Amino acid sequence: LKMTLQSYDQVAKAMSIAGIANGWTAVASEAGEKAGDIKAQLDSLVNRRNQIVHEGDMMRAPRPRHLKFYEIDQAYAMSSVEWMEGIITAIQRVVDA
């Protein structure tokens, strides 16, 4: 209950706990991507999610006078969701194998 299992390393640990050896290698093969590319994209999305959820999507400033928000557009959001769906599907195929 204390593990969020969001980042690349956390998901790797979860796959290991579930008995899946070299989980990201298998997922990368299923997804047709390199494991390093998955790591970079997933960790970037986790960081972006944390900015939204934990920081109210506001840019940090040492002496804020005006609130500034990070920009996000629909295309980025949609492509991120579609990419994540593909990775989840690949993980499910590895788990089911």
mmCIF file of N, CA, C and O in Angstrom, residues 1-11 13-14 46 49-50 54:
data_model
loop_
_atom_site.group_PDB
_atom_site.id
_atom_site.type_symbol
_atom_site.label_atom_id
_atom_site.label_comp_id
_atom_site.label_asym_id
_atom_site.label_seq_id
_atom_site.Cartn_x
_atom_site.Cartn_y
_atom_site.Cartn_z
ATOM 1 N N LEU A 1 0.810 -1.209 0.000
ATOM 2 C CA LEU A 1 0.000 0.000 0.000
ATOM 3 C C LEU A 1 0.846 1.263 0.000
ATOM 4 O O LEU A 1 0.329 2.339 -0.232
ATOM 5 N N LYS A 2 2.138 1.139 0.251
ATOM 6 C CA LYS A 2 2.983 2.315 0.312
ATOM 7 C C LYS A 2 3.777 2.536 -0.969
ATOM 8 O O LYS A 2 4.452 3.534 -1.108
ATOM 9 N N MET A 3 3.691 1.623 -1.916
ATOM 10 C CA MET A 3 4.431 1.738 -3.166
ATOM 11 C C MET A 3 3.520 2.329 -4.242
ATOM 12 O O MET A 3 2.443 1.798 -4.499
ATOM 13 N N THR A 4 3.974 3.415 -4.872
ATOM 14 C CA THR A 4 3.143 4.054 -5.894
ATOM 15 C C THR A 4 3.280 3.390 -7.250
ATOM 16 O O THR A 4 2.380 3.469 -8.068
ATOM 17 N N LEU A 5 4.405 2.751 -7.510
ATOM 18 C CA LEU A 5 4.640 2.013 -8.755
ATOM 19 C C LEU A 5 4.375 2.865 -9.992
ATOM 20 O O LEU A 5 3.626 2.475 -10.886
ATOM 21 N N GLN A 6 4.993 4.030 -10.044
ATOM 22 C CA GLN A 6 4.805 4.921 -11.187
ATOM 23 C C GLN A 6 6.048 5.016 -12.053
ATOM 24 O O GLN A 6 5.940 4.990 -13.272
ATOM 25 N N SER A 7 7.200 5.154 -11.458
ATOM 26 C CA SER A 7 8.419 5.374 -12.229
ATOM 27 C C SER A 7 8.908 4.058 -12.851
ATOM 28 O O SER A 7 8.489 2.961 -12.481
ATOM 29 N N TYR A 8 9.819 4.207 -13.784
ATOM 30 C CA TYR A 8 10.417 3.065 -14.475
ATOM 31 C C TYR A 8 11.006 2.075 -13.465
ATOM 32 O O TYR A 8 10.733 0.877 -13.534
ATOM 33 N N ASP A 9 11.788 2.583 -12.523
ATOM 34 C CA ASP A 9 12.436 1.707 -11.545
ATOM 35 C C ASP A 9 11.430 1.043 -10.611
ATOM 36 O O ASP A 9 11.584 -0.122 -10.249
ATOM 37 N N GLN A 10 10.392 1.778 -10.226
ATOM 38 C CA GLN A 10 9.369 1.198 -9.354
ATOM 39 C C GLN A 10 8.591 0.097 -10.073
ATOM 40 O O GLN A 10 8.285 -0.939 -9.478
ATOM 41 N N VAL A 11 8.278 0.312 -11.335
ATOM 42 C CA VAL A 11 7.566 -0.714 -12.113
ATOM 43 C C VAL A 11 8.475 -1.924 -12.317
ATOM 44 O O VAL A 11 8.011 -3.068 -12.253
ATOM 45 N N LYS A 13 10.702 -2.968 -10.247
ATOM 46 C CA LYS A 13 10.672 -3.679 -8.967
ATOM 47 C C LYS A 13 9.385 -4.491 -8.838
ATOM 48 O O LYS A 13 9.413 -5.634 -8.393
ATOM 49 N N ALA A 14 8.271 -3.916 -9.230
ATOM 50 C CA ALA A 14 6.994 -4.633 -9.153
ATOM 51 C C ALA A 14 6.995 -5.871 -10.048
ATOM 52 O O ALA A 14 6.519 -6.939 -9.654
ATOM 53 N N VAL A 46 5.817 10.810 -15.330
ATOM 54 C CA VAL A 46 5.633 10.764 -13.874
ATOM 55 C C VAL A 46 5.980 12.124 -13.267
ATOM 56 O O VAL A 46 5.250 12.636 -12.403
ATOM 57 N N ARG A 49 3.186 14.521 -14.126
ATOM 58 C CA ARG A 49 2.028 14.199 -13.294
ATOM 59 C C ARG A 49 2.214 14.771 -11.891
ATOM 60 O O ARG A 49 1.300 15.355 -11.321
ATOM 61 N N ASN A 50 3.418 14.634 -11.345
ATOM 62 C CA ASN A 50 3.681 15.156 -10.005
ATOM 63 C C ASN A 50 3.597 16.677 -9.964
ATOM 64 O O ASN A 50 3.136 17.245 -8.973
ATOM 65 N N HIS A 54 0.902 17.610 -7.293
ATOM 66 C CA HIS A 54 1.485 18.062 -6.038
ATOM 67 C C HIS A 54 1.828 19.552 -6.002
ATOM 68 O O HIS A 54 1.971 20.118 -4.924
#
